[in-house]
PDB file of C-alpha atoms in Angstrom:
ATOM      1  CA  UNK A 176     -51.577   7.174  32.919  1.00 60.00           C
ATOM      2  CA  UNK A 177     -48.985   8.929  30.795  1.00 65.00           C
ATOM      3  CA  UNK A 178     -48.864   7.727  27.216  1.00 69.00           C
ATOM      4  CA  UNK A 179     -45.473   6.953  25.762  1.00 58.00           C
ATOM      5  CA  UNK A 180     -43.893   5.589  22.626  1.00 61.00           C
ATOM      6  CA  UNK A 181     -41.081   3.104  22.809  1.00 62.00           C
ATOM      7  CA  UNK A 182     -38.252   3.891  20.402  1.00 58.00           C
ATOM      8  CA  UNK A 183     -36.220   1.064  18.969  1.00 58.00           C
ATOM      9  CA  UNK A 184     -32.669   2.291  19.577  1.00 64.00           C
ATOM     10  CA  UNK A 185     -30.995  -0.657  17.874  1.00 70.00           C
ATOM     11  CA  UNK A 186     -32.287   0.614  14.515  1.00 78.00           C
ATOM     12  CA  UNK A 187     -29.209   2.066  12.776  1.00 82.00           C
ATOM     13  CA  UNK A 188     -31.312   4.642  10.946  1.00 84.00           C
ATOM     14  CA  UNK A 189     -32.749   5.998  14.216  1.00 81.00           C
ATOM     15  CA  UNK A 190     -29.281   5.959  15.793  1.00 82.00           C
ATOM     16  CA  UNK A 191     -27.824   8.224  13.092  1.00 87.00           C
ATOM     17  CA  UNK A 192     -30.910  10.400  12.972  1.00 86.00           C
ATOM     18  CA  UNK A 193     -30.194  11.308  16.605  1.00 82.00           C
ATOM     19  CA  UNK A 194     -26.602  12.183  15.736  1.00 84.00           C
ATOM     20  CA  UNK A 195     -27.569  14.174  12.642  1.00 89.00           C
ATOM     21  CA  UNK A 196     -30.221  16.161  14.507  1.00 87.00           C
ATOM     22  CA  UNK A 197     -27.722  16.952  17.251  1.00 81.00           C
ATOM     23  CA  UNK A 198     -25.258  18.209  14.615  1.00 83.00           C
ATOM     24  CA  UNK A 199     -27.945  20.440  13.081  1.00 84.00           C
ATOM     25  CA  UNK A 200     -29.000  21.904  16.431  1.00 82.00           C
ATOM     26  CA  UNK A 201     -25.553  22.505  17.893  1.00 73.00           C
ATOM     27  CA  UNK A 202     -23.978  23.858  14.747  1.00 73.00           C
ATOM     28  CA  UNK A 203     -26.638  26.100  13.201  1.00 76.00           C
ATOM     29  CA  UNK A 204     -24.504  29.190  13.614  1.00 75.00           C
ATOM     30  CA  UNK A 205     -21.553  27.466  11.887  1.00 75.00           C
ATOM     31  CA  UNK A 206     -23.673  26.181   8.976  1.00 81.00           C
ATOM     32  CA  UNK A 207     -22.398  22.643   9.407  1.00 84.00           C
ATOM     33  CA  UNK A 208     -24.713  20.066   7.916  1.00 87.00           C
ATOM     34  CA  UNK A 209     -24.573  16.359   8.696  1.00 90.00           C
ATOM     35  CA  UNK A 210     -23.169  15.837   5.190  1.00 91.00           C
ATOM     36  CA  UNK A 211     -20.294  18.250   5.842  1.00 91.00           C
ATOM     37  CA  UNK A 212     -19.675  16.620   9.225  1.00 91.00           C
ATOM     38  CA  UNK A 213     -19.538  13.037   7.923  1.00 94.00           C
ATOM     39  CA  UNK A 214     -17.559  13.899   4.767  1.00 94.00           C
ATOM     40  CA  UNK A 215     -15.084  16.461   6.104  1.00 93.00           C
ATOM     41  CA  UNK A 216     -14.973  16.654   9.891  1.00 93.00           C
ATOM     42  CA  UNK A 217     -14.609  13.061  11.076  1.00 95.00           C
ATOM     43  CA  UNK A 218     -12.402  10.165   9.978  1.00 97.00           C
ATOM     44  CA  UNK A 219     -13.910   7.943   7.284  1.00 96.00           C
ATOM     45  CA  UNK A 220     -12.722   4.738   8.958  1.00 97.00           C
ATOM     46  CA  UNK A 221     -11.575   3.497  12.338  1.00 97.00           C
ATOM     47  CA  UNK A 222      -9.432   0.364  12.518  1.00 97.00           C
ATOM     48  CA  UNK A 223     -10.389  -0.353   8.896  1.00 97.00           C
ATOM     49  CA  UNK A 224     -14.133  -0.184   9.608  1.00 97.00           C
ATOM     50  CA  UNK A 225     -16.408   2.445   8.028  1.00 96.00           C
ATOM     51  CA  UNK A 226     -17.055   5.151  10.647  1.00 95.00           C
ATOM     52  CA  UNK A 227     -20.824   4.730  10.927  1.00 93.00           C
ATOM     53  CA  UNK A 228     -20.570   0.957  11.284  1.00 93.00           C
ATOM     54  CA  UNK A 229     -17.809   1.407  13.889  1.00 95.00           C
ATOM     55  CA  UNK A 230     -19.898   3.837  15.930  1.00 93.00           C
ATOM     56  CA  UNK A 231     -23.090   1.786  15.710  1.00 90.00           C
ATOM     57  CA  UNK A 232     -21.149  -1.276  16.870  1.00 91.00           C
ATOM     58  CA  UNK A 233     -19.319   0.419  19.754  1.00 93.00           C
ATOM     59  CA  UNK A 234     -21.752   2.907  21.273  1.00 91.00           C
ATOM     60  CA  UNK A 235     -24.841   1.921  23.226  1.00 87.00           C
ATOM     61  CA  UNK A 236     -27.674   3.473  21.190  1.00 82.00           C
ATOM     62  CA  UNK A 237     -28.940   5.881  23.835  1.00 82.00           C
ATOM     63  CA  UNK A 238     -28.943   9.666  23.425  1.00 80.00           C
ATOM     64  CA  UNK A 239     -26.785  10.317  26.505  1.00 86.00           C
ATOM     65  CA  UNK A 240     -24.163   7.837  25.287  1.00 89.00           C
ATOM     66  CA  UNK A 241     -24.076   9.324  21.795  1.00 87.00           C
ATOM     67  CA  UNK A 242     -23.762  12.859  23.196  1.00 87.00           C
ATOM     68  CA  UNK A 243     -21.040  11.836  25.649  1.00 92.00           C
ATOM     69  CA  UNK A 244     -19.022  10.079  22.955  1.00 94.00           C
ATOM     70  CA  UNK A 245     -19.177  12.914  20.412  1.00 91.00           C
ATOM     71  CA  UNK A 246     -18.440  15.603  23.010  1.00 92.00           C
ATOM     72  CA  UNK A 247     -15.437  13.588  24.125  1.00 96.00           C
ATOM     73  CA  UNK A 248     -14.182  13.057  20.546  1.00 97.00           C
ATOM     74  CA  UNK A 249     -14.580  16.770  19.755  1.00 94.00           C
ATOM     75  CA  UNK A 250     -12.807  17.846  22.930  1.00 96.00           C
ATOM     76  CA  UNK A 251      -9.915  15.473  22.265  1.00 98.00           C
ATOM     77  CA  UNK A 252      -9.558  16.706  18.676  1.00 97.00           C
ATOM     78  CA  UNK A 253      -9.611  20.356  19.807  1.00 96.00           C
ATOM     79  CA  UNK A 254      -7.055  19.778  22.569  1.00 98.00           C
ATOM     80  CA  UNK A 255      -4.769  18.050  20.036  1.00 97.00           C
ATOM     81  CA  UNK A 256      -5.199  20.990  17.630  1.00 98.00           C
ATOM     82  CA  UNK A 257      -6.726  18.777  14.925  1.00 97.00           C
ATOM     83  CA  UNK A 258      -8.882  20.404  12.266  1.00 95.00           C
ATOM     84  CA  UNK A 259     -11.166  17.362  12.226  1.00 96.00           C
ATOM     85  CA  UNK A 260     -11.905  14.359  14.446  1.00 97.00           C
ATOM     86  CA  UNK A 261      -9.199  11.868  13.518  1.00 98.00           C
ATOM     87  CA  UNK A 262      -9.070   8.121  14.047  1.00 98.00           C
ATOM     88  CA  UNK A 263      -6.800   8.532  17.089  1.00 98.00           C
ATOM     89  CA  UNK A 264      -9.313  10.986  18.614  1.00 98.00           C
ATOM     90  CA  UNK A 265     -12.130   8.490  18.121  1.00 98.00           C
ATOM     91  CA  UNK A 266     -10.130   5.688  19.734  1.00 98.00           C
ATOM     92  CA  UNK A 267      -9.289   7.888  22.737  1.00 98.00           C
ATOM     93  CA  UNK A 268     -12.940   8.970  22.999  1.00 97.00           C
ATOM     94  CA  UNK A 269     -13.982   5.301  22.886  1.00 96.00           C
ATOM     95  CA  UNK A 270     -11.671   4.649  25.835  1.00 96.00           C
ATOM     96  CA  UNK A 271     -13.201   7.559  27.783  1.00 95.00           C
ATOM     97  CA  UNK A 272     -16.689   6.368  26.820  1.00 95.00           C
ATOM     98  CA  UNK A 273     -15.885   2.857  28.070  1.00 92.00           C
ATOM     99  CA  UNK A 274     -14.932   4.332  31.434  1.00 90.00           C
ATOM    100  CA  UNK A 275     -18.127   6.443  31.436  1.00 89.00           C
ATOM    101  CA  UNK A 276     -20.469   3.477  30.918  1.00 83.00           C
ATOM    102  CA  UNK A 277     -18.791   1.328  33.594  1.00 74.00           C
ATOM    103  CA  UNK A 278     -19.246   3.941  36.313  1.00 56.00           C
TER     104      UNK A 278
END
């Protein structure tokens, strides 16, 4: 038998640890830390809700979902020539994510 460990994905701390580690890995050459990302490169709120609470509430806490959502938000922001991921980019990415999870 193969041993495994079950992760509890509904734990908000684990959810954001996945995101923060992804930021560190993908952006090492740009020297972007999770702190810089959360404070300067993404909207603080979406629809009046603090960004982390909004994301934890609206994204299924699985790595592939988190990666899909953030890639989508980044791509939307870049195509709109935004210097950071704005609220409108997040809402559009949420729409794309909703279509992704229903396929």
